Short mmCIF file of C-alpha atoms and ligand atoms in Angstrom, two decimals:
data_model
loop_
_atom_site.label_atom_id
_atom_site.label_comp_id
_atom_site.label_asym_id
_atom_site.label_seq_id
_atom_site.Cartn_x
_atom_site.Cartn_y
_atom_site.Cartn_z
CA UNK A 1 296.62 31.57 168.29
CA UNK A 2 297.67 34.24 170.74
CA UNK A 3 297.51 37.94 169.80
CA UNK A 4 299.77 39.95 172.08
CA UNK A 5 299.60 43.69 172.60
CA UNK A 6 301.65 45.93 174.85
CA UNK A 7 300.02 49.24 175.60
CA UNK A 8 301.33 52.32 177.33
CA UNK A 9 298.52 54.58 178.44
CA UNK A 10 299.20 58.21 179.23
CA UNK A 11 297.99 61.77 178.90
CA UNK A 12 299.29 64.09 176.21
CA UNK A 13 298.15 67.34 174.70
CA UNK A 14 296.41 66.63 171.40
CA UNK A 15 294.21 68.64 169.05
CA UNK A 16 291.76 66.16 167.55
CA UNK A 17 289.38 68.97 166.54
CA UNK A 18 292.15 71.64 166.34
CA UNK A 19 291.56 72.64 169.98
CA UNK A 20 294.38 71.57 172.28
CA UNK A 21 293.48 69.57 175.37
CA UNK A 22 294.67 66.65 177.45
CA UNK A 23 293.81 63.37 175.77
CA UNK A 24 294.38 59.82 177.00
CA UNK A 25 296.40 58.01 174.39
CA UNK A 26 297.50 54.41 173.92
CA UNK A 27 300.93 54.04 172.37
CA UNK A 28 300.64 57.65 171.24
CA UNK A 29 297.20 57.41 169.67
CA UNK A 30 293.53 58.14 170.23
CA UNK A 31 291.61 56.16 169.02
CA UNK A 32 294.06 53.54 170.24
CA UNK A 33 295.49 50.68 168.17
CA UNK A 34 292.95 48.32 166.60
CA UNK A 35 292.88 44.74 167.83
CA UNK A 36 292.73 42.43 164.83
CA UNK A 37 292.10 38.80 165.63
CA UNK A 38 290.49 35.65 164.36
CA UNK A 39 287.68 33.74 166.01
CA UNK A 40 288.93 31.57 168.92
CA UNK A 41 292.17 33.53 169.29
CA UNK A 42 293.37 34.46 172.74
CA UNK A 43 293.95 38.19 173.03
CA UNK A 44 296.54 39.25 175.60
CA UNK A 45 296.87 42.95 176.32
CA UNK A 46 299.52 44.12 178.73
CA UNK A 47 298.42 47.56 179.89
CA UNK A 48 300.79 49.90 181.70
CA UNK A 49 299.11 52.77 183.47
CA UNK A 50 301.23 55.82 182.74
CA UNK A 51 298.52 58.29 183.75
CA UNK A 52 300.67 59.09 186.83
CA UNK A 53 297.86 60.50 189.00
CA UNK A 54 294.91 58.36 187.89
CA UNK A 55 293.73 54.78 188.13
CA UNK A 56 292.69 52.90 185.00
CA UNK A 57 290.62 49.96 183.74
CA UNK A 58 289.82 48.89 180.16
CA UNK A 59 286.62 47.13 179.11
CA UNK A 60 286.36 44.88 176.02
CA UNK A 61 282.95 45.87 174.78
CA UNK A 62 280.96 43.03 173.20
CA UNK A 63 283.42 40.32 174.27
CA UNK A 64 281.53 38.02 176.64
CA UNK A 65 284.54 36.94 178.72
CA UNK A 66 283.36 33.35 178.95
CA UNK A 67 285.64 31.74 181.52
CA UNK A 68 287.47 35.01 182.20
CA UNK A 69 285.01 37.24 184.10
CA UNK A 70 287.92 38.98 185.83
CA UNK A 71 289.08 40.34 182.44
CA UNK A 72 285.93 42.37 181.76
CA UNK A 73 287.74 45.54 182.79
CA UNK A 74 285.01 47.12 184.92
CA UNK A 75 286.58 48.84 187.87
CA UNK A 76 284.66 48.14 191.08
CA UNK A 77 282.84 45.19 189.53
CA UNK A 78 285.35 42.72 188.13
CA UNK A 79 288.67 44.15 189.23
CA UNK A 80 290.49 46.73 191.30
CA UNK A 81 291.73 49.61 189.20
CA UNK A 82 295.19 49.50 187.68
CA UNK A 83 297.12 51.88 189.90
CA UNK A 84 299.48 54.48 188.40
CA UNK A 85 302.70 52.86 187.31
CA UNK A 86 301.28 49.32 187.49
CA UNK A 87 300.94 46.88 184.63
CA UNK A 88 297.89 44.64 184.30
CA UNK A 89 297.42 41.89 181.74
CA UNK A 90 294.00 41.26 180.22
CA UNK A 91 293.60 37.81 178.71
CA UNK A 92 290.44 36.67 176.93
CA UNK A 93 289.14 34.60 174.04
CA UNK A 94 287.40 36.28 171.12
CA UNK A 95 284.82 33.59 170.55
CA UNK A 96 282.75 35.16 167.78
CA UNK A 97 283.56 37.01 164.56
CA UNK A 98 282.40 40.61 164.23
CA UNK A 99 282.98 44.21 165.20
CA UNK A 100 283.60 45.15 168.82
CA UNK A 101 285.14 47.96 170.81
CA UNK A 102 287.29 48.65 173.81
CA UNK A 103 287.28 51.66 176.09
CA UNK A 104 288.14 52.84 179.57
CA UNK A 105 285.68 51.84 182.30
CA UNK A 106 286.84 54.03 185.14
CA UNK A 107 285.43 57.45 186.02
CA UNK A 108 284.84 59.31 182.76
CA UNK A 109 288.09 58.29 181.08
CA UNK A 110 286.36 57.01 177.99
CA UNK A 111 285.39 60.58 177.15
CA UNK A 112 289.04 61.62 177.51
CA UNK A 113 289.90 59.55 174.44
CA UNK A 114 290.65 56.00 175.62
CA UNK A 115 288.85 53.85 173.06
CA UNK A 116 289.45 51.73 169.99
CA UNK A 117 288.21 48.97 167.75
CA UNK A 118 288.29 45.16 167.90
CA UNK A 119 287.73 43.26 164.67
CA UNK A 120 287.40 39.51 164.78
CA UNK A 121 287.55 37.63 161.49
CA UNK A 122 286.09 34.24 160.65
CA UNK A 123 288.15 31.07 160.86
CA UNK A 124 290.14 30.20 157.73
CA UNK A 125 287.96 28.79 154.98
CA UNK A 126 284.73 30.35 156.27
CA UNK A 127 283.03 33.22 154.46
CA UNK A 128 280.73 36.03 155.49
CA UNK A 129 277.21 35.91 154.02
CA UNK A 130 277.95 39.06 151.99
CA UNK A 131 280.71 40.20 149.64
CA UNK A 132 282.92 43.26 149.74
CA UNK A 133 286.28 44.40 148.40
CA UNK A 134 287.61 46.51 151.27
CA UNK A 135 287.09 46.59 155.01
CA UNK A 136 287.41 49.86 157.01
CA UNK A 137 286.64 50.72 160.60
CA UNK A 138 285.29 54.16 161.55
CA UNK A 139 284.61 55.10 165.16
CA UNK A 140 282.35 58.09 165.75
CA UNK A 141 282.64 60.17 168.89
CA UNK A 142 281.50 63.43 170.38
CA UNK A 143 284.11 65.75 171.84
CA UNK A 144 284.19 68.27 174.65
CA UNK A 145 286.74 70.95 175.40
CA UNK A 146 286.18 70.79 179.16
CA UNK A 147 288.29 68.17 180.90
CA UNK A 148 286.54 65.07 182.17
CA UNK A 149 287.51 66.22 185.69
CA UNK A 150 285.53 69.42 185.27
CA UNK A 151 282.65 67.47 183.77
CA UNK A 152 282.59 64.87 186.54
CA UNK A 153 282.87 67.46 189.30
CA UNK A 154 279.94 69.39 187.80
CA UNK A 155 277.76 66.27 187.77
CA UNK A 156 278.28 65.71 191.48
CA UNK A 157 277.95 69.33 192.64
CA UNK A 158 275.23 71.68 193.85
CA UNK A 159 274.42 73.60 191.74
CA UNK A 160 274.56 70.87 189.10
CA UNK A 161 277.08 71.58 186.34
CA UNK A 162 276.08 70.07 183.02
CA UNK A 163 278.64 70.10 180.23
CA UNK A 164 275.91 70.38 177.62
CA UNK A 165 276.28 69.54 173.96
CA UNK A 166 279.69 68.66 172.49
CA UNK A 167 281.93 71.16 170.74
CA UNK A 168 282.71 68.72 167.93
CA UNK A 169 281.99 65.34 166.46
CA UNK A 170 284.96 63.16 165.63
CA UNK A 171 285.15 60.69 162.77
CA UNK A 172 287.93 58.21 163.50
CA UNK A 173 289.45 60.66 165.97
CA UNK A 174 289.25 63.77 163.80
CA UNK A 175 286.95 66.75 163.84
CA UNK A 176 287.16 70.44 163.16
CA UNK A 177 286.26 73.10 165.68
CA UNK A 178 286.03 76.59 164.28
CA UNK A 179 288.81 78.33 166.27
CA UNK A 180 287.28 81.76 165.69
CA UNK A 181 284.35 80.62 167.88
CA UNK A 182 286.52 80.49 171.02
CA UNK A 183 284.67 82.49 173.63
CA UNK A 184 287.58 84.52 174.95
CA UNK A 185 290.98 85.27 173.48
CA UNK A 186 293.49 82.91 174.99
CA UNK A 187 297.03 83.70 176.00
CA UNK A 188 298.28 80.48 174.49
CA UNK A 189 298.67 81.01 170.72
CA UNK A 190 298.70 77.23 170.20
CA UNK A 191 295.38 76.61 172.05
CA UNK A 192 293.45 76.28 168.83
CA UNK A 193 295.27 75.71 165.58
CA UNK A 194 293.05 75.43 162.53
CA UNK A 195 295.97 74.17 160.44
CA UNK A 196 297.14 71.44 162.81
CA UNK A 197 297.69 68.16 160.99
CA UNK A 198 295.90 66.39 163.87
CA UNK A 199 292.57 67.87 162.79
CA UNK A 200 292.81 67.19 159.09
CA UNK A 201 289.47 65.70 158.11
CA UNK A 202 288.96 61.99 157.86
CA UNK A 203 289.14 61.13 154.17
CA UNK A 204 288.10 57.79 152.73
CA UNK A 205 289.75 57.31 149.36
CA UNK A 206 287.75 54.86 147.31
CA UNK A 207 287.97 53.03 144.01
CA UNK A 208 284.95 53.37 141.68
CA UNK A 209 282.92 50.20 141.28
CA UNK A 210 284.19 48.61 144.48
CA UNK A 211 282.16 47.69 147.54
CA UNK A 212 283.33 48.83 150.95
CA UNK A 213 282.45 47.27 154.25
CA UNK A 214 282.47 50.12 156.76
CA UNK A 215 282.44 49.06 160.38
CA UNK A 216 280.75 52.04 161.98
CA UNK A 217 280.72 52.26 165.73
CA UNK A 218 279.85 54.92 168.26
CA UNK A 219 281.82 55.82 171.36
CA UNK A 220 279.95 59.02 172.12
CA UNK A 221 279.79 60.28 175.69
CA UNK A 222 276.29 61.61 175.15
CA UNK A 223 275.12 62.02 171.57
CA UNK A 224 272.93 59.78 169.47
CA UNK A 225 274.11 60.07 165.89
CA UNK A 226 273.03 59.78 162.31
CA UNK A 227 275.73 58.73 159.83
CA UNK A 228 275.52 59.03 156.07
CA UNK A 229 277.61 59.21 152.95
CA UNK A 230 276.19 61.80 150.64
CA UNK A 231 274.60 60.39 147.50
CA UNK A 232 275.15 56.75 148.51
CA UNK A 233 272.82 54.26 150.09
CA UNK A 234 274.18 51.81 152.56
CA UNK A 235 273.15 48.29 153.36
CA UNK A 236 273.25 47.37 157.04
CA UNK A 237 274.55 43.79 157.37
CA UNK A 238 275.96 43.42 160.88
CA UNK A 239 275.00 44.79 164.29
CA UNK A 240 277.00 44.21 167.50
CA UNK A 241 278.74 41.16 165.99
CA UNK A 242 275.60 39.53 164.54
CA UNK A 243 274.57 39.28 160.91
CA UNK A 244 271.32 41.06 160.15
CA UNK A 245 268.88 40.70 157.29
CA UNK A 246 270.13 43.40 154.86
CA UNK A 247 268.46 46.78 155.40
CA UNK A 248 269.04 49.53 152.84
CA UNK A 249 269.22 52.97 154.40
CA UNK A 250 270.20 56.48 153.43
CA UNK A 251 271.47 57.09 156.92
CA UNK A 252 272.33 54.95 159.89
CA UNK A 253 271.13 55.90 163.36
CA UNK A 254 273.72 54.77 165.84
CA UNK A 255 273.80 55.00 169.63
CA UNK A 256 276.78 54.97 171.95
CA UNK A 257 278.19 51.47 172.33
CA UNK A 258 276.68 50.09 169.13
CA UNK A 259 278.64 48.69 166.20
CA UNK A 260 277.34 48.13 162.68
CA UNK A 261 278.75 47.01 159.38
CA UNK A 262 277.34 48.67 156.31
CA UNK A 263 278.16 47.93 152.68
CA UNK A 264 278.63 50.88 150.34
CA UNK A 265 278.97 50.49 146.61
CA UNK A 266 281.07 53.22 144.99
CA UNK A 267 278.65 53.81 142.13
CA UNK A 268 278.34 57.59 141.92
CA UNK A 269 280.14 60.24 139.89
CA UNK A 270 283.87 59.44 140.22
CA UNK A 271 285.08 62.96 139.35
CA UNK A 272 283.72 64.53 142.52
CA UNK A 273 283.88 64.06 146.28
CA UNK A 274 281.04 63.25 148.64
CA UNK A 275 280.49 64.14 152.26
CA UNK A 276 280.89 61.66 155.06
CA UNK A 277 278.50 63.19 157.57
CA UNK A 278 277.49 62.62 161.10
CA UNK A 279 274.82 64.63 162.94
CA UNK A 280 273.41 64.62 166.42
CA UNK A 281 269.85 63.37 166.80
CA UNK A 282 267.63 63.14 169.88
CA UNK A 283 269.21 66.25 171.40
CA UNK A 284 269.10 69.79 170.05
CA UNK A 285 272.78 70.29 169.22
CA UNK A 286 274.70 71.76 166.33
CA UNK A 287 278.14 70.15 166.23
CA UNK A 288 278.98 68.50 162.92
CA UNK A 289 282.23 67.74 161.17
CA UNK A 290 283.02 70.24 158.41
CA UNK A 291 285.95 69.13 156.27
CA UNK A 292 288.89 71.36 155.42
CA UNK A 293 290.26 69.73 152.31
CA UNK A 294 288.85 68.67 148.96
CA UNK A 295 285.45 70.03 149.87
CA UNK A 296 282.63 68.45 147.89
CA UNK A 297 281.07 70.80 145.30
CA UNK A 298 277.84 71.25 147.24
CA UNK A 299 277.18 71.94 150.91
CA UNK A 300 276.77 69.09 153.37
CA UNK A 301 273.46 67.26 153.17
CA UNK A 302 270.99 68.13 155.89
CA UNK A 303 270.83 65.58 158.66
CA UNK A 304 267.56 64.18 159.95
CA UNK A 305 265.36 66.39 162.13
CA UNK A 306 266.83 66.03 165.62
CA UNK A 307 263.62 65.39 167.55
CA UNK A 308 261.82 63.15 165.08
CA UNK A 309 261.73 59.78 166.88
CA UNK A 310 259.71 57.94 164.21
CA UNK A 311 262.55 57.18 161.73
CA UNK A 312 264.79 56.05 164.58
CA UNK A 313 262.16 53.70 165.95
CA UNK A 314 261.53 52.49 162.39
CA UNK A 315 265.20 51.56 161.97
CA UNK A 316 265.23 49.79 165.34
CA UNK A 317 262.20 47.78 164.27
CA UNK A 318 263.58 47.02 160.80
CA UNK A 319 266.68 45.23 162.02
CA UNK A 320 266.17 41.47 162.24
CA UNK A 321 268.48 38.49 162.49
CA UNK A 322 269.74 37.26 159.14
CA UNK A 323 268.16 34.16 157.59
CA UNK A 324 270.45 31.21 158.20
CA UNK A 325 271.98 32.89 161.25
CA UNK A 326 268.94 33.02 163.51
CA UNK A 327 269.33 31.91 167.11
CA UNK A 328 265.82 31.69 168.48
CA UNK A 329 265.34 32.70 172.10
CA UNK A 330 263.82 30.41 174.72
CA UNK A 331 260.04 30.78 174.29
CA UNK A 332 259.44 31.84 177.90
CA UNK A 333 261.32 33.65 180.60
CA UNK A 334 261.73 32.62 184.23
CA UNK A 335 261.81 36.17 185.51
CA UNK A 336 260.73 39.53 184.08
CA UNK A 337 262.26 42.71 185.44
CA UNK A 338 260.88 46.13 184.55
CA UNK A 339 263.46 48.90 184.79
CA UNK A 340 261.86 52.31 184.99
CA UNK A 341 264.43 54.91 183.86
CA UNK A 342 264.11 58.24 185.64
CA UNK A 343 266.10 61.30 186.46
CA UNK A 344 265.89 62.18 190.17
CA UNK A 345 267.25 64.41 192.83
CA UNK A 346 268.71 62.84 195.94
CA UNK A 347 269.68 65.27 198.72
CA UNK A 348 269.59 68.01 196.10
CA UNK A 349 272.00 66.23 193.71
CA UNK A 350 270.96 65.19 190.19
CA UNK A 351 270.93 61.45 189.58
CA UNK A 352 269.60 58.90 187.14
CA UNK A 353 267.79 55.96 188.67
CA UNK A 354 266.38 52.57 187.85
CA UNK A 355 263.23 51.81 189.84
CA UNK A 356 264.10 54.78 192.03
CA UNK A 357 267.52 53.37 192.90
CA UNK A 358 270.61 55.24 191.75
CA UNK A 359 273.58 52.92 191.39
CA UNK A 360 276.89 53.44 193.19
CA UNK A 361 280.01 51.26 193.15
CA UNK A 362 281.50 49.69 196.27
CA UNK A 363 285.17 50.14 197.11
CA UNK A 364 285.77 46.43 196.83
CA UNK A 365 284.89 44.87 193.45
CA UNK A 366 281.76 42.68 193.57
CA UNK A 367 283.45 39.69 191.96
CA UNK A 368 286.05 39.51 194.73
CA UNK A 369 283.55 40.36 197.48
CA UNK A 370 281.26 37.53 196.36
CA UNK A 371 284.00 34.93 195.96
CA UNK A 372 285.64 35.82 199.25
CA UNK A 373 282.32 36.18 201.14
CA UNK A 374 282.90 39.81 202.09
CA UNK A 375 279.20 40.44 202.71
CA UNK A 376 279.68 43.80 204.37
CA UNK A 377 281.17 45.53 201.32
CA UNK A 378 277.83 46.05 199.60
CA UNK A 379 274.13 46.26 200.45
CA UNK A 380 272.81 42.68 200.55
CA UNK A 381 269.10 43.48 200.16
CA UNK A 382 268.01 42.97 196.53
CA UNK A 383 266.82 45.98 194.53
CA UNK A 384 263.23 45.82 193.20
CA UNK A 385 262.18 43.89 190.06
CA UNK A 386 259.69 46.63 189.37
CA UNK A 387 258.65 49.89 190.88
CA UNK A 388 256.07 49.11 193.58
CA UNK A 389 253.59 51.48 192.03
CA UNK A 390 254.61 51.03 188.40
CA UNK A 391 250.98 50.67 187.28
CA UNK A 392 250.16 54.19 188.41
CA UNK A 393 253.43 55.80 187.35
CA UNK A 394 252.86 58.52 184.76
CA UNK A 395 255.79 58.40 182.34
CA UNK A 396 254.75 61.67 180.69
CA UNK A 397 255.05 63.83 183.79
CA UNK A 398 258.07 65.32 185.50
CA UNK A 399 259.10 62.68 188.02
CA UNK A 400 258.22 63.28 191.61
CA UNK A 401 260.48 60.57 192.95
CA UNK A 402 260.92 61.88 196.42
CA UNK A 403 261.78 58.42 197.68
CA UNK A 404 264.74 57.79 195.39
CA UNK A 405 267.82 56.32 197.05
CA UNK A 406 271.42 55.50 196.20
CA UNK A 407 272.51 51.90 196.57
CA UNK A 408 275.19 49.40 195.58
CA UNK A 409 272.82 46.42 195.88
CA UNK A 410 272.83 43.92 193.00
CA UNK A 411 270.42 41.59 191.18
CA UNK A 412 271.27 37.94 191.74
CA UNK A 413 270.07 35.75 188.88
CA UNK A 414 269.58 32.02 189.17
CA UNK A 415 272.18 30.33 186.99
CA UNK A 416 270.96 29.25 183.55
CA UNK A 417 267.58 30.91 183.90
CA UNK A 418 266.02 33.07 181.20
CA UNK A 419 265.56 36.70 182.16
CA UNK A 420 263.43 39.37 180.47
CA UNK A 421 264.27 43.01 180.95
CA UNK A 422 261.82 45.71 180.02
CA UNK A 423 263.45 49.12 179.86
CA UNK A 424 260.79 51.74 180.40
CA UNK A 425 261.62 55.32 179.50
CA UNK A 426 259.94 58.32 181.12
CA UNK A 427 260.02 62.07 181.43
CA UNK A 428 263.15 63.66 182.91
CA UNK A 429 263.13 66.46 185.49
CA UNK A 430 262.49 68.87 182.60
CA UNK A 431 258.91 69.14 181.36
CA UNK A 432 258.14 67.50 177.99
CA UNK A 433 261.55 65.87 177.80
CA UNK A 434 262.47 62.22 177.49
CA UNK A 435 265.94 61.22 176.28
CA UNK A 436 267.34 58.28 174.35
CA UNK A 437 269.33 55.83 176.50
CA UNK A 438 271.52 53.14 174.93
CA UNK A 439 271.71 50.26 177.43
CA UNK A 440 274.74 47.98 177.31
CA UNK A 441 274.99 44.53 178.93
CA UNK A 442 278.35 43.06 179.86
CA UNK A 443 279.05 39.34 179.57
CA UNK A 444 276.11 38.56 177.26
CA UNK A 445 274.26 39.20 174.09
CA UNK A 446 270.51 39.58 174.48
CA UNK A 447 267.64 39.16 172.10
CA UNK A 448 265.74 42.33 171.32
CA UNK A 449 262.14 41.15 171.59
CA UNK A 450 260.35 44.40 170.94
CA UNK A 451 260.06 48.14 171.13
CA UNK A 452 256.97 50.16 171.94
CA UNK A 453 255.87 53.70 172.53
CA UNK A 454 254.29 54.79 175.78
CA UNK A 455 253.87 52.66 178.85
CA UNK A 456 254.65 48.95 178.74
CA UNK A 457 251.53 46.82 179.08
CA UNK A 458 252.56 43.63 180.89
CA UNK A 459 249.37 41.82 179.85
CA UNK A 460 249.40 42.53 176.14
CA UNK A 461 252.79 43.72 174.94
CA UNK A 462 254.60 40.39 175.56
CA UNK A 463 252.16 38.75 173.11
CA UNK A 464 253.71 40.92 170.40
CA UNK A 465 257.32 39.94 171.15
CA UNK A 466 259.32 38.81 168.16
CA UNK A 467 260.38 35.25 169.03
CA UNK A 468 260.96 34.31 165.38
CA UNK A 469 263.96 36.30 164.18
CA UNK A 470 265.00 38.81 166.86
CA UNK A 471 268.44 40.33 166.54
CA UNK A 472 271.01 39.64 169.26
CA UNK A 473 272.86 42.66 170.54
CA UNK A 474 274.86 43.90 173.48
CA UNK A 475 273.64 47.51 173.31
CA UNK A 476 270.12 48.70 172.54
CA UNK A 477 268.35 52.03 172.59
CA UNK A 478 265.28 52.85 174.61
CA UNK A 479 263.60 55.64 172.70
CA UNK A 480 262.00 58.73 174.29
CA UNK A 481 258.76 57.84 176.12
CA UNK A 482 259.12 54.28 174.85
CA UNK A 483 260.06 50.83 176.09
CA UNK A 484 262.41 48.13 174.86
CA UNK A 485 262.14 44.46 175.84
CA UNK A 486 265.06 42.06 175.83
CA UNK A 487 265.78 38.51 176.89
CA UNK A 488 268.97 36.74 177.87
CA UNK A 489 270.06 33.52 179.49
CA UNK A 490 272.03 33.94 182.71
CA UNK A 491 274.60 31.33 181.71
CA UNK A 492 277.90 33.17 182.07
CA UNK A 493 279.30 32.81 185.60
CA UNK A 494 280.41 36.19 186.85
CA UNK A 495 279.26 39.66 187.80
CA UNK A 496 278.07 41.88 184.96
CA UNK A 497 277.09 45.51 184.70
CA UNK A 498 274.07 46.60 182.67
CA UNK A 499 274.05 50.35 182.20
CA UNK A 500 273.24 53.35 180.10
CA UNK A 501 276.23 53.85 177.81
CA UNK A 502 275.98 57.63 178.09
CA UNK A 503 279.10 58.38 180.15
CA UNK A 504 277.61 61.07 182.43
CA UNK A 505 274.43 59.01 182.94
CA UNK A 506 276.36 55.99 184.24
CA UNK A 507 278.37 58.37 186.39
CA UNK A 508 275.06 59.67 187.78
CA UNK A 509 273.84 56.17 188.66
CA UNK A 510 272.07 54.80 185.58
CA UNK A 511 273.00 51.17 185.88
CA UNK A 512 272.51 47.87 187.67
CA UNK A 513 274.67 44.81 188.33
CA UNK A 514 273.75 41.17 187.75
CA UNK A 515 275.41 38.21 189.46
CA UNK A 516 274.97 34.70 188.11
CA UNK A 517 276.71 31.44 188.92
CA UNK A 518 279.50 33.16 190.80
CA UNK A 519 280.10 29.91 192.68
CA UNK A 520 281.21 28.41 189.35
CA UNK A 521 283.88 31.04 188.80
CA UNK A 522 287.34 29.53 189.21
CA UNK A 523 290.15 30.87 191.37
CA UNK A 524 290.44 34.62 190.92
CA UNK A 525 293.80 35.92 189.72
CA UNK A 526 295.43 37.94 192.49
CA UNK A 527 296.29 40.69 189.96
CA UNK A 528 292.69 41.94 190.12
CA UNK A 529 293.02 42.57 193.87
CA UNK A 530 294.75 45.13 196.02
CA UNK A 531 292.05 47.75 196.67
CA UNK A 532 289.43 48.23 199.37
CA UNK A 533 289.05 45.13 201.51
CA UNK A 534 291.42 43.17 199.29
CA UNK A 535 294.60 45.10 200.05
CA UNK A 536 296.20 42.11 201.72
CA UNK A 537 294.99 39.65 199.06
CA UNK A 538 297.43 40.65 196.36
CA UNK A 539 300.25 38.19 196.39
CA UNK A 540 303.47 39.12 194.63
O1 LIG B 601 271.75 64.07 182.69
C1 LIG B 601 271.37 65.09 182.13
O2 LIG B 601 271.23 66.32 182.73
C2 LIG B 601 270.82 67.26 181.73
C3 LIG B 601 269.55 67.93 182.09
O3 LIG B 601 268.53 66.98 182.25
C4 LIG B 601 269.67 68.74 183.37
O4 LIG B 601 270.42 69.87 183.16
C5 LIG B 601 270.66 66.45 180.53
O5 LIG B 601 270.26 66.93 179.38
C6 LIG B 601 270.99 65.18 180.78
O6 LIG B 601 271.00 64.19 179.91
#
């Protein structure tokens, strides 16, 4: 079956947390319309860029794009941007049931509000391995009052301008900023309107005794979150489109780009209300989402301690593939790549780097450059599989990466080989600081083989990999001063980004690109062309 959508994307003033700012909306909404489909459906989305002065591209997060690598929606990698006024049609198969996302993949547009949910149901006659009465999707987000232009300009300026912690957290597009906290009186009396209907709190009306499947996902620009429903436990049953062995939790830790399904039984006192709460963890921030209506009788429950890594690591370790749905990984890899994550300065500018290389995009998308043999559009020398002096690198010290460089070089993977990636976290440019980075891989799911604290030990840590029931995911956290090991098979012809899902971190170079089997990619649609070296390639 074909699911057709027609989207008009534009800017409008909105007040999702009562504060008025420019928001990117799809057909009038942010979050945009949900895509509801069934496994094996073809989804066709006709996107018209009505942003007037801005390019656009939309990524289908968690959809592997098997046979349609040009529909991945990554500007500079798989397509030219959609120019203002143009219409571009994305066409892809949703090959697996589960919970996925979509969002802008150009500049920092995601943080301006362009995101939404994709829910893929099972084929007729097939059942999930768990029961529920109702199915609801809730996207969590952090929200900034500064425009994404101001944010982006700050990131690439001297002195460095850092937007800092968000003003609000949004639950399904709604938050509540306390208007009396505005720093200076504003001339515009509508700039912050505490009674705007756009910032009414998100309310989940439930029926006692019923079980709810909540599809919780995070689209945060920066924040790692904890999510809980006061007084209720939840059972985690799905992560990034894969069933997991049920884990009962009081709160869910969720990182940008992750999706989970949790089951909640409505078994508490029916005469009162309970808080739906989200808090920032891993960074010292204060934004939460106070409700305005039908306030529960007691104050909001305290969230977890922000800098306590142990419970977050414990949840990461607890999540395993569900019995009966285990796909075991190949027992060995053909290539192991260690990605040391650091913050650097290059020519005085702040960057994030992988093995001392900060990633930049070429003007001509890689997919087209590779198919059309345009070798000069990007650096052809391969980036390193590990830092030359990784053994002596002290991950607990402020990095002294004087030799960091910027590059648009890519990793070329032999088709059908098995690749291990070890993400190694380290100290930032601030003493005693290491952040959480959620890494997202396009075009694949990977097995999460293990997590560890401290420095990865290439001789001993691989012996502890979970090859029995590892969960498959498309986004995984590397915890402060820790490492995360993953494995995937390079079997999807195309060019795929692997990057930190923190919007400013990708903007500052925290990513790499993999190419595999590009010679197997069929004829590229001319709609993806028209920029850089491909100006003349676009046929009417
Ligand atoms: O990229 C970042 O920059 C700041 C800080 O390291 C420098 O101000 C921060 O917290 C980040 O995550």
